Coordinates of C-alpha atoms in Angstrom, one line a residue:
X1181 CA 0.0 0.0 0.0
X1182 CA 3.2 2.4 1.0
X1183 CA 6.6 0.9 -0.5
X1184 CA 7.7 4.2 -0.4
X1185 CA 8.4 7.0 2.5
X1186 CA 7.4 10.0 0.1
X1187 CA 3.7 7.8 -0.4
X1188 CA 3.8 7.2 2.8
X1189 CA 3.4 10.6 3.9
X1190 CA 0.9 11.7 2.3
X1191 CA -1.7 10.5 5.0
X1192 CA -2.2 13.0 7.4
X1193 CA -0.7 11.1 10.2
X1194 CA 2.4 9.8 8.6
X1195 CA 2.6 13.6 7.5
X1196 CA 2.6 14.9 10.9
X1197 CA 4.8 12.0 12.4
X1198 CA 7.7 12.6 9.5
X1199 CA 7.5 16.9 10.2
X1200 CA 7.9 16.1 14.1
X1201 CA 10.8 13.3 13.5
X1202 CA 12.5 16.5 12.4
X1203 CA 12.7 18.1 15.2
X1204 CA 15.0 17.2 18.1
X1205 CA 12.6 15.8 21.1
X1206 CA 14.6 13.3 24.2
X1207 CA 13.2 13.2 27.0
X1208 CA 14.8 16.5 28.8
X1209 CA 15.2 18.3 25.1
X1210 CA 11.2 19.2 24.5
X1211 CA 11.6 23.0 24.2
X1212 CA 11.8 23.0 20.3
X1213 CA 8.9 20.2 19.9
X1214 CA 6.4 21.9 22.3
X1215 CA 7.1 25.5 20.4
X1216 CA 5.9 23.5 17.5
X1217 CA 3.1 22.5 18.8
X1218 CA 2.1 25.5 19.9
X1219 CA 2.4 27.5 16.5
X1220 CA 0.3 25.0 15.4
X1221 CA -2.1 25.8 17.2
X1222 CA -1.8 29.4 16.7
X1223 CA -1.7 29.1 13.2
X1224 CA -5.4 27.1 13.1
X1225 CA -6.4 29.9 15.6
X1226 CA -7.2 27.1 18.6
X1227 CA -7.0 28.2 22.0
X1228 CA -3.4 27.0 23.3
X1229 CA -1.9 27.1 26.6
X1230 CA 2.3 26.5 27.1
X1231 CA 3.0 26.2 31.1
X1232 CA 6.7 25.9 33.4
X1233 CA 7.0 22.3 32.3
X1234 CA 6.8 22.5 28.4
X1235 CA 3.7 20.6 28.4
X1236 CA 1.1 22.1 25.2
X1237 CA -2.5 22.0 25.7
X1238 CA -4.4 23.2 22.3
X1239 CA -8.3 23.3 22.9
X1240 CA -10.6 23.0 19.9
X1241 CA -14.9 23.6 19.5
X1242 CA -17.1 20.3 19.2
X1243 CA -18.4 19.8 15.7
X1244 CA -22.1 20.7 14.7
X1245 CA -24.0 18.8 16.3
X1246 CA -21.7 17.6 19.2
X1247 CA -21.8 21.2 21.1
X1248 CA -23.8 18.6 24.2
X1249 CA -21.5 16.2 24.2
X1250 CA -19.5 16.4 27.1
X1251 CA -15.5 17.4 26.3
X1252 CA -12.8 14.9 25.8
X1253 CA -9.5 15.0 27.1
X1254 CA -7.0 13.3 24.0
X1255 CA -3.9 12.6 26.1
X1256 CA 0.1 11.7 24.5
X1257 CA 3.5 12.8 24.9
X1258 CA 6.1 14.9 22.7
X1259 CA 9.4 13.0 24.1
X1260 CA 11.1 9.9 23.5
X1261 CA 13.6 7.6 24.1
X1262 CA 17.2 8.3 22.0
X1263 CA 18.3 5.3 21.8
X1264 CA 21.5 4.3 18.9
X1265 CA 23.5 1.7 17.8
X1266 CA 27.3 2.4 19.1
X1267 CA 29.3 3.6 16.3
X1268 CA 26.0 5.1 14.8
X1269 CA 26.7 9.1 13.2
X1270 CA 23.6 10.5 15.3
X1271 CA 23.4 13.9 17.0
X1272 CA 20.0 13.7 19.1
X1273 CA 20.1 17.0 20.2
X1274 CA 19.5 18.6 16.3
X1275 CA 19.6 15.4 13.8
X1276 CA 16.2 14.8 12.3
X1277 CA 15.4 10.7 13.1
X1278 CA 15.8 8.9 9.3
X1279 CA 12.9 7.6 8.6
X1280 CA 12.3 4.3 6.0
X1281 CA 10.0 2.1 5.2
X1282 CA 10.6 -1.7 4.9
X1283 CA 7.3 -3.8 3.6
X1284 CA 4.9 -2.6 5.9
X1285 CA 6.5 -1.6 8.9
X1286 CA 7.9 2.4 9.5
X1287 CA 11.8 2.4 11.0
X1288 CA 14.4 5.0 11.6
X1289 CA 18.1 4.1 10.7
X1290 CA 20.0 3.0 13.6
X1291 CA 18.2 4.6 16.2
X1292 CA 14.9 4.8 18.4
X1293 CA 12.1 5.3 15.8
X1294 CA 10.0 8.1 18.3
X1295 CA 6.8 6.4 17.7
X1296 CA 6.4 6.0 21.1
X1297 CA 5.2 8.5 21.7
X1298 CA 5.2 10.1 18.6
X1299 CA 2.2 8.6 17.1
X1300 CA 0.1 10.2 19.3
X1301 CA 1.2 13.4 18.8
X1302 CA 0.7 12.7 15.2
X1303 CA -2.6 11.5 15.4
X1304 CA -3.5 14.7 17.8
X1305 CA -2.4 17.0 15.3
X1306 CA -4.2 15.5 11.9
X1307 CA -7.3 15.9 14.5
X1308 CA -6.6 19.3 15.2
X1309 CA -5.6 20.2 11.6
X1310 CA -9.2 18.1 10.2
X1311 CA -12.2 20.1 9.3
X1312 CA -14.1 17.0 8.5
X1313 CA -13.6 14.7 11.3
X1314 CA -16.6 15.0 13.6
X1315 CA -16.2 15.4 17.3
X1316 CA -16.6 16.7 20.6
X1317 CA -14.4 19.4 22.2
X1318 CA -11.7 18.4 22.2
X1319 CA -8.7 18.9 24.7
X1320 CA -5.3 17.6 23.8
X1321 CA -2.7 17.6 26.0
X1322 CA 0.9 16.6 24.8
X1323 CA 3.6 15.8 27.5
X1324 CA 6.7 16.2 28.8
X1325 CA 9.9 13.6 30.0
X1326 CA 7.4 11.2 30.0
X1327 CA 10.0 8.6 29.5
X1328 CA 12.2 10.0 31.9
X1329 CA 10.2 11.4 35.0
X1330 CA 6.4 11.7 34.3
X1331 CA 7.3 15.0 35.2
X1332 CA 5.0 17.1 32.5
X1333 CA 2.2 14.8 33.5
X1334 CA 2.6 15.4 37.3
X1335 CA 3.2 19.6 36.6
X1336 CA -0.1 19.1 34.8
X1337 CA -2.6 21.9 36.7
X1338 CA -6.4 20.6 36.7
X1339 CA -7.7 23.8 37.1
X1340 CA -6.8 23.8 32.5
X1341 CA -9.3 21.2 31.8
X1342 CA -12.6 20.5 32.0
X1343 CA -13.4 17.1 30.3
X1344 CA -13.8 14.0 32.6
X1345 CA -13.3 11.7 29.9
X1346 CA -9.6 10.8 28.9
X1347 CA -8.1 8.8 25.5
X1348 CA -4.8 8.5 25.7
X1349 CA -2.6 7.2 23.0
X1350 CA 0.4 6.0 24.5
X1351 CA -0.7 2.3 24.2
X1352 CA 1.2 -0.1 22.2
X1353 CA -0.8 -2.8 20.7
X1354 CA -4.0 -2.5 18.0
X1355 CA -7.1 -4.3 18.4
X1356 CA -6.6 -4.0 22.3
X1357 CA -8.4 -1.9 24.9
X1358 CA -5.6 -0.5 27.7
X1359 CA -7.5 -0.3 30.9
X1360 CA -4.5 -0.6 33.8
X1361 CA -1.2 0.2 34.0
X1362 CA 1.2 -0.1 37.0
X1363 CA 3.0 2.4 38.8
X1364 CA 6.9 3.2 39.4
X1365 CA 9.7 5.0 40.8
X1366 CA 13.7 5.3 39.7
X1367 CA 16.1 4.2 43.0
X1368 CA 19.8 5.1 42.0
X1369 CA 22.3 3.5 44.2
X1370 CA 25.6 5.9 44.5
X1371 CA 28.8 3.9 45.5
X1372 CA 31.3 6.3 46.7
X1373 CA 34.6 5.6 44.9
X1374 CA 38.2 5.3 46.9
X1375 CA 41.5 5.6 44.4
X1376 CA 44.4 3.7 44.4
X1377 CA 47.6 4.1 42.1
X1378 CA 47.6 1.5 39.4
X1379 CA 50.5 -1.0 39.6
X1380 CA 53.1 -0.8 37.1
X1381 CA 53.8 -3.2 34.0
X1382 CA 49.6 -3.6 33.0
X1383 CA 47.9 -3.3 30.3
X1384 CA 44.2 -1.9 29.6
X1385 CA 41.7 -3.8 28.4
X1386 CA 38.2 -3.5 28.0
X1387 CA 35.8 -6.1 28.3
X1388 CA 32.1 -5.4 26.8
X1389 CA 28.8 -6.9 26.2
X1390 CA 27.2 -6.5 22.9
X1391 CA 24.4 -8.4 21.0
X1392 CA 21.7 -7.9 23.0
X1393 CA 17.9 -7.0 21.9
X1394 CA 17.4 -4.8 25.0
X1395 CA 13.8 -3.0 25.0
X1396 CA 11.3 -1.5 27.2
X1397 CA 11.8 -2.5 30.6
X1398 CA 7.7 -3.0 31.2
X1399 CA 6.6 -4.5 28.4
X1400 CA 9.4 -6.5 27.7
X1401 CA 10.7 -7.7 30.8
X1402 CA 9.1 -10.8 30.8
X1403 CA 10.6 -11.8 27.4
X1404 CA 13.7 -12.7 29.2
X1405 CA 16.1 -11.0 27.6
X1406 CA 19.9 -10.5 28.9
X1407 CA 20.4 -7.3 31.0
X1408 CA 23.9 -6.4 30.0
X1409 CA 24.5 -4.1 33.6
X1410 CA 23.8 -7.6 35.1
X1411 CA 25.7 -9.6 33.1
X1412 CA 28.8 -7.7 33.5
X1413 CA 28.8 -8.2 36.9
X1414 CA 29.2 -12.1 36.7
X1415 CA 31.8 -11.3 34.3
X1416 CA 33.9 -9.4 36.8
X1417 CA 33.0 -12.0 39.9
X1418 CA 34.0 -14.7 38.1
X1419 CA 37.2 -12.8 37.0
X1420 CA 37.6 -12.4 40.7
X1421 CA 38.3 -16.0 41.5
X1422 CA 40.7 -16.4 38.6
X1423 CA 43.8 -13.8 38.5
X1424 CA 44.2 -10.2 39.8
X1425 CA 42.8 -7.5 37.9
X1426 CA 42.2 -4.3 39.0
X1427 CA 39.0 -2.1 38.0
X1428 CA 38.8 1.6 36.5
X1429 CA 35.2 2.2 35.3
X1430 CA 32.2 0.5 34.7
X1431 CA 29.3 2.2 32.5
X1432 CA 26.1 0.6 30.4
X1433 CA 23.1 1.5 29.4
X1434 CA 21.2 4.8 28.5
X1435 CA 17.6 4.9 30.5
X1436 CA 16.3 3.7 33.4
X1437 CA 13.1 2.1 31.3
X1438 CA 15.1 0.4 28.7
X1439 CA 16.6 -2.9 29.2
X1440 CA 20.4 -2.1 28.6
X1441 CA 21.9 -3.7 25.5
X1442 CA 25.7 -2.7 26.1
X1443 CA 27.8 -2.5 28.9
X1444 CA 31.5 -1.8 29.5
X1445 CA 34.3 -2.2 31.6
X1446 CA 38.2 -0.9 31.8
X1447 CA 40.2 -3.1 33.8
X1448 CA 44.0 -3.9 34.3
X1449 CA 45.8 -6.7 34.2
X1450 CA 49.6 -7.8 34.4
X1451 CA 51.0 -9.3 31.0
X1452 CA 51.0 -12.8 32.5
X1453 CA 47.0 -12.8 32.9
X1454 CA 46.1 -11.7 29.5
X1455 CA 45.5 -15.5 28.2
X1456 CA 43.7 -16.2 31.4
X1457 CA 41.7 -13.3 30.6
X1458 CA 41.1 -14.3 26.9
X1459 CA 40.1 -17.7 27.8
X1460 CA 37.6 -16.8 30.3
X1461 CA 35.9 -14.3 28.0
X1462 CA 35.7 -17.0 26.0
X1463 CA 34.0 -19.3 28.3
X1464 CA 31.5 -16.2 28.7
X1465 CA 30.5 -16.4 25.0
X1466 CA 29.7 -19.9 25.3
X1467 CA 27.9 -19.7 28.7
X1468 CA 25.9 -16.8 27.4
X1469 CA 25.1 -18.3 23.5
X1470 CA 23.5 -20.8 25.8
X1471 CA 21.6 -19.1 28.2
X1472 CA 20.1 -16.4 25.7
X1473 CA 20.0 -18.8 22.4
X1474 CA 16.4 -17.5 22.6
X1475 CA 16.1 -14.7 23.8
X1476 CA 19.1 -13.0 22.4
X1477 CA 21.0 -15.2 19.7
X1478 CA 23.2 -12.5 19.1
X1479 CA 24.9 -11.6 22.7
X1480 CA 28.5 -12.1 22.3
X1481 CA 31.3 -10.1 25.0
X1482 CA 34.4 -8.2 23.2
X1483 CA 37.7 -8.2 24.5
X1484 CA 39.9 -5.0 23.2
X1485 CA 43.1 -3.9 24.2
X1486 CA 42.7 -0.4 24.6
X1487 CA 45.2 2.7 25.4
X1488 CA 44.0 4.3 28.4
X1489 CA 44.8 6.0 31.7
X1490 CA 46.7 3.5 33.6
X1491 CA 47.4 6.3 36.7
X1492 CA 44.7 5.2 38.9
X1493 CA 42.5 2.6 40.0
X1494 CA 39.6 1.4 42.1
X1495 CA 40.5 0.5 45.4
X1496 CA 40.2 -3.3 46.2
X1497 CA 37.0 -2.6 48.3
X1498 CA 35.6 -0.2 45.7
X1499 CA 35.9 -2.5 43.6
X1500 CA 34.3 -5.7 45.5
X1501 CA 31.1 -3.2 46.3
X1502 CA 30.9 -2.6 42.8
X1503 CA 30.7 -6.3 41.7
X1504 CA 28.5 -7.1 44.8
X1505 CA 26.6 -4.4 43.7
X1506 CA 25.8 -5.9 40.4
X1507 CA 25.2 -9.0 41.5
X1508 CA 22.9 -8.3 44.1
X1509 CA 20.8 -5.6 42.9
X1510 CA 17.4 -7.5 42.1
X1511 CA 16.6 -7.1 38.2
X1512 CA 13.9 -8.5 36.5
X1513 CA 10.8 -10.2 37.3
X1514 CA 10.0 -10.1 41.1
X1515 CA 5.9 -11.1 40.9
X1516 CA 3.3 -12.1 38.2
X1517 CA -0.6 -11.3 38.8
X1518 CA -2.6 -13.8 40.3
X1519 CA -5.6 -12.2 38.9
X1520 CA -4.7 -11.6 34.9
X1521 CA -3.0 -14.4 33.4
X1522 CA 0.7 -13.7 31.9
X1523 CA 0.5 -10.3 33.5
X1524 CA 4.1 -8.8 35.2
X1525 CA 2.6 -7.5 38.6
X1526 CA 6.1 -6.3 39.6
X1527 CA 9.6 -6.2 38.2
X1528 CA 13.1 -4.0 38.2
X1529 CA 15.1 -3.0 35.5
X1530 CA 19.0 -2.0 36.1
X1531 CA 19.2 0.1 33.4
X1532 CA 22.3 2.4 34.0
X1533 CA 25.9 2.0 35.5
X1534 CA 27.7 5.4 35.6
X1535 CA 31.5 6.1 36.5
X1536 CA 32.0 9.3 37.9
X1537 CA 34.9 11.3 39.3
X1538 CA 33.9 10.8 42.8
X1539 CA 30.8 8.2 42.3
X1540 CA 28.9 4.8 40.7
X1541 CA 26.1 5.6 40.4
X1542 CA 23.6 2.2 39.6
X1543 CA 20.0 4.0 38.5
X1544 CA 17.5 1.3 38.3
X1545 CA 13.3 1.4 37.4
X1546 CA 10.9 -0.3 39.6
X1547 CA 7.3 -1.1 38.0
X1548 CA 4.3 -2.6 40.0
X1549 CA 0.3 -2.6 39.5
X1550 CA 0.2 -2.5 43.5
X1551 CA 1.8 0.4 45.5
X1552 CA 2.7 -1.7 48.7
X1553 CA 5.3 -4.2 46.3
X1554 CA 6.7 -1.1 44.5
X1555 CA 7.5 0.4 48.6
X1556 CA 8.7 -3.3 49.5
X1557 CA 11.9 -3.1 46.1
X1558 CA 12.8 0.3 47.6
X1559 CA 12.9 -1.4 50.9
X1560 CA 14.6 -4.2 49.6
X1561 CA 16.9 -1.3 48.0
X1562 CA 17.7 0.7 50.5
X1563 CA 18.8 -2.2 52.5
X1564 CA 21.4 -3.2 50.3
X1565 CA 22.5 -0.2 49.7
X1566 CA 22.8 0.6 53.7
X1567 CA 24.8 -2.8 53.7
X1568 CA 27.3 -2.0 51.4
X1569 CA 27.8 1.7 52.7
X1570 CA 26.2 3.6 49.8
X1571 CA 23.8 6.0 49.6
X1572 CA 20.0 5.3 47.8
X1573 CA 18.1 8.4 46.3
X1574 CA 14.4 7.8 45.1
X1575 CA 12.3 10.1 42.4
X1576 CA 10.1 10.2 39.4
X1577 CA 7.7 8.4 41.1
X1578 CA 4.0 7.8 39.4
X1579 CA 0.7 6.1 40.5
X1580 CA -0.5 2.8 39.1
X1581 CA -3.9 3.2 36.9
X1582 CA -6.3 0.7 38.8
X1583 CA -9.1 -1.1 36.3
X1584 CA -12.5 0.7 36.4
X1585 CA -15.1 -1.9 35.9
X1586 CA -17.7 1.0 35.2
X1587 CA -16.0 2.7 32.8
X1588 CA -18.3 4.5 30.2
X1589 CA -15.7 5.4 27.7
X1590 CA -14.6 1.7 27.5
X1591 CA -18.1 0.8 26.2
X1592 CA -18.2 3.2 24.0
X1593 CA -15.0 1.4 22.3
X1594 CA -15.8 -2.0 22.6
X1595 CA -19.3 -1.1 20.8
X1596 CA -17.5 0.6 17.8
X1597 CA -14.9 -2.1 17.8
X1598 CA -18.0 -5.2 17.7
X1599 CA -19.6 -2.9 14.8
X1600 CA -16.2 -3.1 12.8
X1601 CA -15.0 -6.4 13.2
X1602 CA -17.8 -8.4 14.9
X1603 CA -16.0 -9.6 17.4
X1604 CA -15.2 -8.7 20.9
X1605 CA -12.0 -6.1 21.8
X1606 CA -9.0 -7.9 23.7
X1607 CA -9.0 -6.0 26.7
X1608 CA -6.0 -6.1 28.6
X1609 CA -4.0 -4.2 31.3
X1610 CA 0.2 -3.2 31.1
X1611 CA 3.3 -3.5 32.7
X1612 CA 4.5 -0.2 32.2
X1613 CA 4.0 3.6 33.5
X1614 CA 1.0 5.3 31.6
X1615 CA 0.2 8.8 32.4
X1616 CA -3.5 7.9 33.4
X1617 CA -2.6 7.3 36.7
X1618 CA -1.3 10.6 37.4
X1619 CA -4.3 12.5 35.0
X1620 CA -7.2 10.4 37.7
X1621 CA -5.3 11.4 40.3
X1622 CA -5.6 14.7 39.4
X1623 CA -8.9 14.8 38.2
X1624 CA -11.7 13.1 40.1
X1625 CA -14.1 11.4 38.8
X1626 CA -12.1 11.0 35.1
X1627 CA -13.0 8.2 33.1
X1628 CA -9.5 6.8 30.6
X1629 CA -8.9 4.4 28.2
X1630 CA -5.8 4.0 26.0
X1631 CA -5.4 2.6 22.3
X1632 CA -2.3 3.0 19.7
X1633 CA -1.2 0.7 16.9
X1634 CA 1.5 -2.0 17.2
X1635 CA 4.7 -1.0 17.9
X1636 CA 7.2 -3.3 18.5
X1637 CA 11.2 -3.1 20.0
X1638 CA 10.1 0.2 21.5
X1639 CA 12.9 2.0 23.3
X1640 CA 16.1 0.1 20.9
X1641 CA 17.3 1.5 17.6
X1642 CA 14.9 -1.6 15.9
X1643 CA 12.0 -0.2 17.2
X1644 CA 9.2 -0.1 14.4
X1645 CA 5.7 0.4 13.7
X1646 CA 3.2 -1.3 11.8
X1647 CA 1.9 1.2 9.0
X1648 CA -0.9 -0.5 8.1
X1649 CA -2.4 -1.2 12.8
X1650 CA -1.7 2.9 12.8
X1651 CA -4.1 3.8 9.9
X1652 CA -6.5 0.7 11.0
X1653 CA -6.2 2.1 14.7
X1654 CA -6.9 6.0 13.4
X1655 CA -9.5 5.2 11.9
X1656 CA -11.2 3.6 14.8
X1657 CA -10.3 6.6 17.2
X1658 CA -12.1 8.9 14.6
X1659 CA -15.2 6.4 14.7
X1660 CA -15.1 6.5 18.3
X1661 CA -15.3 9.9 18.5
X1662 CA -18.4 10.4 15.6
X1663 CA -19.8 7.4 18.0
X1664 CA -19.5 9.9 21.1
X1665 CA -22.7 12.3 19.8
X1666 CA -24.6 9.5 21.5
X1667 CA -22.3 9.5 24.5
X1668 CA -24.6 8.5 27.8
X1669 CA -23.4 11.3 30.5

């Protein structure tokens, strides 16, 4: 149907989502993508609103004939995960994401795609730009470091809005109704670091781990992919037990919510150890083709010489809390839901290991659908952290979205979804931080939902997007919304 990008965009959507892809928008970076927004909005003469945070909120008039129906709050956000492959030519802060199409699927070229979230702030914007698309008033609300904090969500002021009724369009998979979605909060762990002088006669090398799929660390944490962060540290244990080496730096990952796919260490050894070392890393690739010949086929650790700074060192009790550290953080899935089948109830992700000057810093993401195990993996944190004499700071933390068995808005889908397809909508709940939560906090009495087409290796640079779930999934929003004249206050 679209072999080509230049086709391609020529549906409003794809239009939209190629003229933001220009425009420089991680997490932390919004300031050029929400002045964008909000010239559009000027320019189509829509009431828009710009607060502190960088959030936009454009406002536009119900359709004839809609002026009773009550106001609907159409939810995304403008920021997204820059992810790329290592040696990839990418500036994030003012390279436009290269997009191409392969088949039917939208990718960029070595780096996160943006379609989380960008899709929704493409399909908010053909709304807003439509003069034939019946609807309600409409208030659309785009976010900021979503990804990062929920912190445009949670500056959000509810005094701006007066719909009860929220769509949001952060959700991941077509032909599915979102209705839950857990809650989190980022712990980083800061290991205080103690120098020593290197020994004389080494040599630097350093070891790393590449290969692996990575992804978000909700959605995919229960597709058992290797955390490289994790797997470094039973490298460096096991080196422990096998020769002296002595540790300079340790870093891996790039987000807290993104499974990390490469990890590296420096280390030095004396010229006597280098085959010991070889072999080993050896026996690594083995053990770990084995473990992840599933999951992740292609993990394999390097081994590189390397000319470094050979002055200074980790002390030997740095460097044991480092590796006990990686080994003991938890990681991964810590509970599945008794009462949703195949549903992640709580998990952690450690997603980034930072050397500092001073400081190791281990920042990890903690997910769960019910607040008391989210408290009890910062308690579990902060213990080991106390044991090993470092420090445990906690933010960015967001409320889970509990079900609503008599949701409104969620029958109003599931009817237009019966009268398309004649069958029933999947509906299904999320391991992963939606902004619902915080919006019904905010707003009592709101009523949410979430859709968006398939997306699929969200948050690595093979993240895609099914071109032909986002037009099928458009055009049951805008049915939804005609649907909504007959909306039951």
């Amino acid at each position: 149907m679209y072999n080509r990008l230049e086709d391609l965009i020529q549906h409003p959507v794809f239009h939209y989502f190629s003229e933001i892809s220009k425009i420089p928008r991680c997490s932390g970076n919004e300031k050029a993508i929400s002045d964008y927004l909000v010239q559009f909005g000027k320019e189509r003469n829509l009431e828009v609103k710009q607060d502190e945070a960088l959030n936009v909120i454009i406002k536009k008039p119900a359709s004839p004939g809609y002026e009773n129906v009550p106001p609907v709050i159409i939810q995304g956000h403008m920021d997204m995960v820059c992810e790329k492959n290592k040696g990839t030519i990418h500036d994030f802060r003012k390279d436009p994401i290269q997009l191409r199409v392969i088949e039917e699927m939208l990718y960029a070229t070595n780096t996160t795609l943006g379609a989380d979230n960008g899709i929704a702030v493409a399909y908010a914007l053909a709304l807003l730009d439509s003069k034939e698309v019946p609807h309600p008033s409409l208030e659309v609300v785009i976010t900021t470091e979503e990804e990062t904090t929920m912190g445009g969500a949670l500056a959000l002021n509810p005094a701006d809005f007066e719909g009860k009724i929220l769509i949001n369009l952060d959700s991941e998979e077509d032909h599915k109704l979102l209705v839950s979605s857990a809650g989190g909060i980022k712990a980083t762990m800061i290991l205080p670091i103690i120098w020593d002088d290197a020994p004389k006669n080494v040599s630097a090398y350093c070891i790393g781990v590449r290969g692996l799929k990575g992804g978000h660390s909700g959605i995919s944490i229960n597709k058992g992919r290797g955390n490289s962060n994790k797997i470094m540290g039973r490298i460096l244990e096991d080196l422990s037990g096998e020769f002296p080496y002595f540790l300079q730096q340790i870093n891996g990952g790039s987000a807290t919510n993104a499974i990390p796919r490469e990890t590296d260490a420096i280390i030095l050894v004396s010229r006597d150890s280098i085959k010991k070392l070889e072999s080993k890393i050896d026996e690594w690739n083995d053990i770990l083709r084995n473990e992840l010949k599933t999951s992740d086929p292609e993990v394999h650790i390097c081994l590189d010489s390397v000319k470094h700074d050979l002055s200074k060192v980790f002390s030997e009790e740095t460097k044991q809390k480092a590796i006990t550290s990686l080994m003991l953080i938890p990681n991964g899935i810590q509970s599945m839901s008794m009462e949703m089948e195949g549903l992640v109830e709580s998990s952690t992700n450690l997603g980034v290991i930072t050397t500092f000057e001073t400081e190791l810093h281990f920042e990890s993401d903690s997910r769960s659908s019910i607040k008391s195990l989210k408290d009890a993996l910062v308690k579990k944190a902060r213990l080991i952290a106390e044991t090993l004499g470092c420090k445990l700071f906690t933010d960015s933390e967001y409320p889970e979205w509990p079900y609503n068995p008599d949701s409104k808005i969620r029958k109003v889908f599931e009817k237009v979804f019966k009268e398309k397809h004649g069958t029933d909508i999947e509906i299904i709940a999320v391991h992963a931080g939606i902004e619902c939560g915080i919006l019904i906090d905010k707003i009592p009495g709101l009523d949410a939902i979430s859709i968006g087409p398939d997306m699929y290796n969200v948050h690595t640079p093979n993240e895609h997007l099914s071109i032909p779930s986002t037009i099928n999934n458009w055009e049951y929003f805008l049915s939804v919304l005609k649907e909504m004249k007959f909306f039951d206050r």
